[in-house]
PDB file of N, CA and C in Angstrom:
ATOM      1  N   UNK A 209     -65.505 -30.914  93.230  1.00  0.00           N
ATOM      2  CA  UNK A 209     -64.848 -29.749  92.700  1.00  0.00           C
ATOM      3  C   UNK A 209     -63.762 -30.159  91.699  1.00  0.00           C
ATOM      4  N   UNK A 210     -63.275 -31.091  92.029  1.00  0.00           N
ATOM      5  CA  UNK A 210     -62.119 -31.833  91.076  1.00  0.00           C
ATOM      6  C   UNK A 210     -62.524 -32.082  90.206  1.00  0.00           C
ATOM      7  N   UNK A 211     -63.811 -32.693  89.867  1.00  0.00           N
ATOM      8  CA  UNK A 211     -64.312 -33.244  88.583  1.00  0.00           C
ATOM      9  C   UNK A 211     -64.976 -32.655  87.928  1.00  0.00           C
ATOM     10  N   UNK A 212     -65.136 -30.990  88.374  1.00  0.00           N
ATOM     11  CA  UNK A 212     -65.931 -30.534  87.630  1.00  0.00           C
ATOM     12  C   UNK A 212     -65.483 -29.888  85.722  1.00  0.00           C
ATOM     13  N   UNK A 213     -65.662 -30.227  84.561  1.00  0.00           N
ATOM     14  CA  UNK A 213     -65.100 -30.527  83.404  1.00  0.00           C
ATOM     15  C   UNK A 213     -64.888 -28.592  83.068  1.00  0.00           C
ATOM     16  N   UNK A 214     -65.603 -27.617  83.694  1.00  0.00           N
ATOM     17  CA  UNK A 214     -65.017 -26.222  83.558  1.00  0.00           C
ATOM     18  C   UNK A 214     -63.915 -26.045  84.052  1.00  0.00           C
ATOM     19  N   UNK A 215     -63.047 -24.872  83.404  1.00  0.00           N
ATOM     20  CA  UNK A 215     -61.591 -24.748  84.026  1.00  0.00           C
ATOM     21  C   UNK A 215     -61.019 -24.863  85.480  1.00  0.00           C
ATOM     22  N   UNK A 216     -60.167 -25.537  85.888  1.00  0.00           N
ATOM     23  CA  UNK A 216     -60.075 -25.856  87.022  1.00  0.00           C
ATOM     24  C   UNK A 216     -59.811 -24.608  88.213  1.00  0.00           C
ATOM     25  N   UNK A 217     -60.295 -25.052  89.056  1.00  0.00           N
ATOM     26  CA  UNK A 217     -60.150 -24.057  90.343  1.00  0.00           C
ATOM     27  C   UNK A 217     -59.176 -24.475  91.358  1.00  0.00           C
ATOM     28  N   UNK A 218     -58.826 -23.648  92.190  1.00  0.00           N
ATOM     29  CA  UNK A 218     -57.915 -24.301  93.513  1.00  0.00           C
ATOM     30  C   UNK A 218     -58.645 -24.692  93.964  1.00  0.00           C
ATOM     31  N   UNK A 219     -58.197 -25.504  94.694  1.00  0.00           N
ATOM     32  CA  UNK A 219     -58.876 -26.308  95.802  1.00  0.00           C
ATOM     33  C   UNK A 219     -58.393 -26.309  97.322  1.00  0.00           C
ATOM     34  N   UNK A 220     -58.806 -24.464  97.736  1.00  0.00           N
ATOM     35  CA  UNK A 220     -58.031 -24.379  99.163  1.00  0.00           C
ATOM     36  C   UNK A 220     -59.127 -24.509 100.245  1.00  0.00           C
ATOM     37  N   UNK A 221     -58.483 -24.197 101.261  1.00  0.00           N
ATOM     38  CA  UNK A 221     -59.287 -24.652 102.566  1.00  0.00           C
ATOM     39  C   UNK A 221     -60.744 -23.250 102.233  1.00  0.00           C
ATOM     40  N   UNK A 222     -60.198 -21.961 101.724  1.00  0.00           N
ATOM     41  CA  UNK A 222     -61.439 -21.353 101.487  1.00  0.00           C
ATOM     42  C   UNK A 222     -62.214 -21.757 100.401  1.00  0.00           C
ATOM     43  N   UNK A 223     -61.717 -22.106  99.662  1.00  0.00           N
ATOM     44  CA  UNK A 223     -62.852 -22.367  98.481  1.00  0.00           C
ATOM     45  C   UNK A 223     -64.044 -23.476  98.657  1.00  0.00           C
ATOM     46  N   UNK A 224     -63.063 -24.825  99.114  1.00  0.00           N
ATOM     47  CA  UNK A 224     -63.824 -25.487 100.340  1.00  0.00           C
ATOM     48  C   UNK A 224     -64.748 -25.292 100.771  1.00  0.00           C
ATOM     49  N   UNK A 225     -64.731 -24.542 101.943  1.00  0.00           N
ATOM     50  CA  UNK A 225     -65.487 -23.721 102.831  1.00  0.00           C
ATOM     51  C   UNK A 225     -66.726 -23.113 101.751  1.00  0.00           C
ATOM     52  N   UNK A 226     -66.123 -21.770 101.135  1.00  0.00           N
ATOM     53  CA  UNK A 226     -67.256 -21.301 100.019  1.00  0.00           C
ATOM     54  C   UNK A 226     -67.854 -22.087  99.524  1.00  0.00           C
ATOM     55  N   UNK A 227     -67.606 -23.275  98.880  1.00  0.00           N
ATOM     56  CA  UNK A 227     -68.669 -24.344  98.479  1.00  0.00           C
ATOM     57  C   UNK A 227     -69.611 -25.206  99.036  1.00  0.00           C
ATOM     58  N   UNK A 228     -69.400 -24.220 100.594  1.00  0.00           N
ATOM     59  CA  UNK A 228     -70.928 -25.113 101.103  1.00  0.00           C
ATOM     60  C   UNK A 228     -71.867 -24.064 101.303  1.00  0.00           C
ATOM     61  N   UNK A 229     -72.907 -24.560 102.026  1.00  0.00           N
ATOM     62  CA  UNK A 229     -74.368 -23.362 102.104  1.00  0.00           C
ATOM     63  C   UNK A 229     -73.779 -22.211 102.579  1.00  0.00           C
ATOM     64  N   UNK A 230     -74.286 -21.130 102.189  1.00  0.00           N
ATOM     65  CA  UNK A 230     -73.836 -19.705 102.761  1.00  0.00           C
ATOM     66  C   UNK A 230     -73.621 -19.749 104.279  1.00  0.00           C
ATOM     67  N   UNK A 231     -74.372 -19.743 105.247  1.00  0.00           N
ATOM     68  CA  UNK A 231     -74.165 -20.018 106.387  1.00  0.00           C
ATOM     69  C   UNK A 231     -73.623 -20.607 106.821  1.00  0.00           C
ATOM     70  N   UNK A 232     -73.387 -22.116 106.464  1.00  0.00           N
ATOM     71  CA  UNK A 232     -72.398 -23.654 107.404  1.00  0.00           C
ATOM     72  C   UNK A 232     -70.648 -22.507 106.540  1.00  0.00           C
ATOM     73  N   UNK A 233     -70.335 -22.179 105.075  1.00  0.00           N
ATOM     74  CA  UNK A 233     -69.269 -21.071 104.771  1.00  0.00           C
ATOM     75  C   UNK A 233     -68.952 -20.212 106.282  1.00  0.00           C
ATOM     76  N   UNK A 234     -69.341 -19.218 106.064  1.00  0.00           N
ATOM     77  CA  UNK A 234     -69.432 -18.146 106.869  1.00  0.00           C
ATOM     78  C   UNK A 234     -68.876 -18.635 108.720  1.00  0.00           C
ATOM     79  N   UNK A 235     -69.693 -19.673 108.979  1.00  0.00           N
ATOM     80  CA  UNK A 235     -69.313 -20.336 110.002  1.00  0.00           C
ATOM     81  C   UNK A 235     -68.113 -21.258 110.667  1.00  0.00           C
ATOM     82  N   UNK A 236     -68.170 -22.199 109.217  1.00  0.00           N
ATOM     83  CA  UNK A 236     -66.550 -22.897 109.309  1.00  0.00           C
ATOM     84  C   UNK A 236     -65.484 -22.097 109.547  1.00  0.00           C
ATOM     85  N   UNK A 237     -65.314 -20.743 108.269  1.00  0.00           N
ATOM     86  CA  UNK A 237     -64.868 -19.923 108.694  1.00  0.00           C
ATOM     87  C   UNK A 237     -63.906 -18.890 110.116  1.00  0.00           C
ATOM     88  N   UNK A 238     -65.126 -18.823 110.556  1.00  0.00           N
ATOM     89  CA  UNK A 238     -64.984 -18.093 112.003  1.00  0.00           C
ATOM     90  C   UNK A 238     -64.505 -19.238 112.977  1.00  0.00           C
ATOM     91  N   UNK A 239     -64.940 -20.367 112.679  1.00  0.00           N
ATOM     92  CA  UNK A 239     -64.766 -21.085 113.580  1.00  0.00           C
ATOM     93  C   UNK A 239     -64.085 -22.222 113.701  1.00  0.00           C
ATOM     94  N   UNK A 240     -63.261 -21.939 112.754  1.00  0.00           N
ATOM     95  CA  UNK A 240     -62.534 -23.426 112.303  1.00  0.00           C
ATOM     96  C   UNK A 240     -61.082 -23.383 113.765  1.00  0.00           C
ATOM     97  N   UNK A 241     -61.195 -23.198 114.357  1.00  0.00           N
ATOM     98  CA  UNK A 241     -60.055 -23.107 115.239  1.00  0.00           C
ATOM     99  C   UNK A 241     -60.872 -24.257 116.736  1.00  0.00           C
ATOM    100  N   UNK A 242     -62.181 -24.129 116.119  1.00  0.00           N
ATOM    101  CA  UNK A 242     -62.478 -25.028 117.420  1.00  0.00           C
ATOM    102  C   UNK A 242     -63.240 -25.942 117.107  1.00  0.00           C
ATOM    103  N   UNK A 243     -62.743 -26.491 115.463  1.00  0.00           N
ATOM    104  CA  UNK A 243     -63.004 -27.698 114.817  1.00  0.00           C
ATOM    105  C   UNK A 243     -61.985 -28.444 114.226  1.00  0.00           C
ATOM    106  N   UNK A 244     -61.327 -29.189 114.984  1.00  0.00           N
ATOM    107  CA  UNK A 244     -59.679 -29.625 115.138  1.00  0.00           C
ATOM    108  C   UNK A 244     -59.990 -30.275 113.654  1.00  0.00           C
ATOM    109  N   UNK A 245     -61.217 -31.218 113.920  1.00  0.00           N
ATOM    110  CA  UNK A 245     -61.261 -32.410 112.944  1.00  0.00           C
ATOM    111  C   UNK A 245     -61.548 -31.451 111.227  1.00  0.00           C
ATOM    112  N   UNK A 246     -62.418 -30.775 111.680  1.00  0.00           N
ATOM    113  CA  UNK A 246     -62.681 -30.218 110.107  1.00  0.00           C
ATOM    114  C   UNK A 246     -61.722 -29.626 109.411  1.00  0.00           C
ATOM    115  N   UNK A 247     -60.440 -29.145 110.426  1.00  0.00           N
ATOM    116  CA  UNK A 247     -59.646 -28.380 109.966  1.00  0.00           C
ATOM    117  C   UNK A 247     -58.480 -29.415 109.155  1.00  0.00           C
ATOM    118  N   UNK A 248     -58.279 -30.641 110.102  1.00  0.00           N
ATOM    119  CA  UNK A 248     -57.444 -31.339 109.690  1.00  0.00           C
ATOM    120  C   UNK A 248     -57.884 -32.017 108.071  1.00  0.00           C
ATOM    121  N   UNK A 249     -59.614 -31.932 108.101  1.00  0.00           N
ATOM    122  CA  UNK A 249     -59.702 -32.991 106.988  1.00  0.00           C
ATOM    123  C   UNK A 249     -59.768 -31.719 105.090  1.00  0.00           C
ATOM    124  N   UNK A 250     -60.084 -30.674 105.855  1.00  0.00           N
ATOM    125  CA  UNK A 250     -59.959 -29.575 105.110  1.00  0.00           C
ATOM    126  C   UNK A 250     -58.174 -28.844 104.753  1.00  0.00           C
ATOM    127  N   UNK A 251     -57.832 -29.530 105.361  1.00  0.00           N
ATOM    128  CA  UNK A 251     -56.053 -29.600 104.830  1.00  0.00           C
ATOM    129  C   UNK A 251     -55.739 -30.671 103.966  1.00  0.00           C
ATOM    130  N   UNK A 252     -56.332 -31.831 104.422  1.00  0.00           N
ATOM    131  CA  UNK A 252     -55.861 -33.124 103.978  1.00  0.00           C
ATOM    132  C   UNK A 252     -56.722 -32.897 102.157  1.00  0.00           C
ATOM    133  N   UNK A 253     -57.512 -32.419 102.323  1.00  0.00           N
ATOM    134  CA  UNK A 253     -58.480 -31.830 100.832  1.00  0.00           C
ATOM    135  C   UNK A 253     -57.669 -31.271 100.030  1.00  0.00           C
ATOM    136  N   UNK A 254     -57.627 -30.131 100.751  1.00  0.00           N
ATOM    137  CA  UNK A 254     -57.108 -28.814  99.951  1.00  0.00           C
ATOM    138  C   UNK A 254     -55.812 -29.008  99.266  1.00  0.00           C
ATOM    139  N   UNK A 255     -55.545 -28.313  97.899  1.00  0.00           N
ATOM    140  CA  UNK A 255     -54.299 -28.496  97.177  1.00  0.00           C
ATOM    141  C   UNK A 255     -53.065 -27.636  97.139  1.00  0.00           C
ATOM    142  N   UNK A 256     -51.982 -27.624  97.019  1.00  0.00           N
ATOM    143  CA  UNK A 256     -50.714 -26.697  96.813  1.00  0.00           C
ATOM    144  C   UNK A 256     -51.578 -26.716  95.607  1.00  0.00           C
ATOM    145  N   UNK A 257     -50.232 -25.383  95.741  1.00  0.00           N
ATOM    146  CA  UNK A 257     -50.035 -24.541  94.151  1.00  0.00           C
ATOM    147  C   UNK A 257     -49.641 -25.435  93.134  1.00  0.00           C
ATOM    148  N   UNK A 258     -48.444 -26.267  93.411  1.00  0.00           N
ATOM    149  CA  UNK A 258     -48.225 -27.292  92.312  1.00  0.00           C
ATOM    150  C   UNK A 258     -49.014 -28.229  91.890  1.00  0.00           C
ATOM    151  N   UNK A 259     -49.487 -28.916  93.112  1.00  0.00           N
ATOM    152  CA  UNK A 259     -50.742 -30.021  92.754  1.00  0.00           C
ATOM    153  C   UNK A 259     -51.563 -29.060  92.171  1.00  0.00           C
ATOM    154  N   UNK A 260     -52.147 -27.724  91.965  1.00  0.00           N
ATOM    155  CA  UNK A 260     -52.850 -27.348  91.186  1.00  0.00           C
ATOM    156  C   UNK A 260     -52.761 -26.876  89.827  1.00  0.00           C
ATOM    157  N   UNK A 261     -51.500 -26.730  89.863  1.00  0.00           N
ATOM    158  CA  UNK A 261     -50.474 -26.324  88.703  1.00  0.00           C
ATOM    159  C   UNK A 261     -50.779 -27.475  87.524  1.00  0.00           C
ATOM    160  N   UNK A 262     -50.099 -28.677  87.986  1.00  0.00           N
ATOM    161  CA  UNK A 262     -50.173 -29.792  87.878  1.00  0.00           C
ATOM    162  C   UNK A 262     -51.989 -30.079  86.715  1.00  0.00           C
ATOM    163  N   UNK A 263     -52.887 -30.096  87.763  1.00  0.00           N
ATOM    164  CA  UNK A 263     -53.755 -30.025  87.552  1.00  0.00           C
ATOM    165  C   UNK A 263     -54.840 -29.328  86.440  1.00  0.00           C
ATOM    166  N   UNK A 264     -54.244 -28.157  86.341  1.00  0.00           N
ATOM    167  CA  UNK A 264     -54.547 -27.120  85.245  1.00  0.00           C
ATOM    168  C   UNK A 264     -53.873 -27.380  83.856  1.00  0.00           C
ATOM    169  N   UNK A 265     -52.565 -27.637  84.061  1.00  0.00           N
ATOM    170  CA  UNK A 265     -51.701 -28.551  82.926  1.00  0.00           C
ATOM    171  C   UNK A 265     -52.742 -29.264  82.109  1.00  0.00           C
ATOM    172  N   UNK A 266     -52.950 -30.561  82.953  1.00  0.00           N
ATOM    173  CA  UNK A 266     -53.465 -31.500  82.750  1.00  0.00           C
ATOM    174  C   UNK A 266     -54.976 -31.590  81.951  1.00  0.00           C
ATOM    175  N   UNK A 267     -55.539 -30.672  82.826  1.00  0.00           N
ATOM    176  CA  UNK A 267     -56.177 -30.181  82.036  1.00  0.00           C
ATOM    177  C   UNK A 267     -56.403 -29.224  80.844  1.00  0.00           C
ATOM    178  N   UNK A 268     -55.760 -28.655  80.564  1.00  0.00           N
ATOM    179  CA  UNK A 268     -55.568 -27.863  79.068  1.00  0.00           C
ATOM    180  C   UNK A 268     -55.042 -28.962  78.271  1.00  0.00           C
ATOM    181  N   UNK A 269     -54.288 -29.763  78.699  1.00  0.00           N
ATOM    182  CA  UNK A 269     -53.378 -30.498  77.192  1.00  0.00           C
ATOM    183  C   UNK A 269     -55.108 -31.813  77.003  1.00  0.00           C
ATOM    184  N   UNK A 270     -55.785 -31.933  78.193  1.00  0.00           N
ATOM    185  CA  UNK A 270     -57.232 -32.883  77.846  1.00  0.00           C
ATOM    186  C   UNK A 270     -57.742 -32.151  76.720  1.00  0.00           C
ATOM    187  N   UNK A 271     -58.562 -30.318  77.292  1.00  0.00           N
ATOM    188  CA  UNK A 271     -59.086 -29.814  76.191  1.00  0.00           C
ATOM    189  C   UNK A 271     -58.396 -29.609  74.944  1.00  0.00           C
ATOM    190  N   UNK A 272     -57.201 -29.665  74.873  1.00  0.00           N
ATOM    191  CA  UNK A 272     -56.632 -29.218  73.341  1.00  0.00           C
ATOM    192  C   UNK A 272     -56.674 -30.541  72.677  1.00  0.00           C
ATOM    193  N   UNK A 273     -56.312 -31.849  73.198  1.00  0.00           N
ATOM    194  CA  UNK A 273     -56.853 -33.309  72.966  1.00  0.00           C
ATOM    195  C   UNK A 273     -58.403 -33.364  71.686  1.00  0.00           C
ATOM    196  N   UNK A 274     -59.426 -32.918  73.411  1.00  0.00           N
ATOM    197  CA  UNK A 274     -60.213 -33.384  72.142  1.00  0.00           C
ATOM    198  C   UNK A 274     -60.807 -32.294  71.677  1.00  0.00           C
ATOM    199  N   UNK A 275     -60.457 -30.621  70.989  1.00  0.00           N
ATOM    200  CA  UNK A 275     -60.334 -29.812  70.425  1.00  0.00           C
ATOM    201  C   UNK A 275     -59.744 -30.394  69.117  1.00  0.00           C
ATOM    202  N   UNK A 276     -58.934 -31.416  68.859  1.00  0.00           N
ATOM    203  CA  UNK A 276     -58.048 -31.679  68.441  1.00  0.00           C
ATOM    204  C   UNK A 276     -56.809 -30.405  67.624  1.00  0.00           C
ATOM    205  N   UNK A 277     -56.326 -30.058  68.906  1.00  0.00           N
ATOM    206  CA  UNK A 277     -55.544 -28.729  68.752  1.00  0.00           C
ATOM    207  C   UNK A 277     -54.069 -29.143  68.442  1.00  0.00           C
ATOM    208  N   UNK A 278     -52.970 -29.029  67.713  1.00  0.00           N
ATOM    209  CA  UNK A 278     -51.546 -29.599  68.111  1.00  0.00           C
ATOM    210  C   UNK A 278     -50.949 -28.724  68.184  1.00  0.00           C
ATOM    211  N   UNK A 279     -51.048 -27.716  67.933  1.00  0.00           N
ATOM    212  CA  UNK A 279     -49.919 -26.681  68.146  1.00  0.00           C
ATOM    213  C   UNK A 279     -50.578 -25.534  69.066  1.00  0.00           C
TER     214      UNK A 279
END
């Protein structure tokens, strides 16, 4: 999801989730309270607002780069 070169997305514990098969989604979901481990590693994933902030930055000043945009 990080690397994908279209405008960047958050990267929260739902989007996560949404990015797997409709069903295993839907399921993590409901059930993430009695999946200690998935929950922990789906935190350890997922980004703040700033790290995404950050991120989106970073990416616009890439595309205006090689746009070759300066102002």
């Amino acid at each position: 999801m990080k690397q994908d070169v279209n405008r960047p997305i958050w990267i929260s514990r739902t989007a996560i989730a949404n990015f797997l098969d409709h069903p295993a989604s839907a399921w993590v979901k409901r059930h993430l309270n009695r999946l200690p481990i998935t929950a922990k590693v789906l935190d350890e994933l997922a980004q703040t607002r700033e790290e995404f902030a950050v991120r989106r930055v970073q990416w616009a000043a890439n595309t205006f780069h090689q746009e070759n945009i300066t102002r």
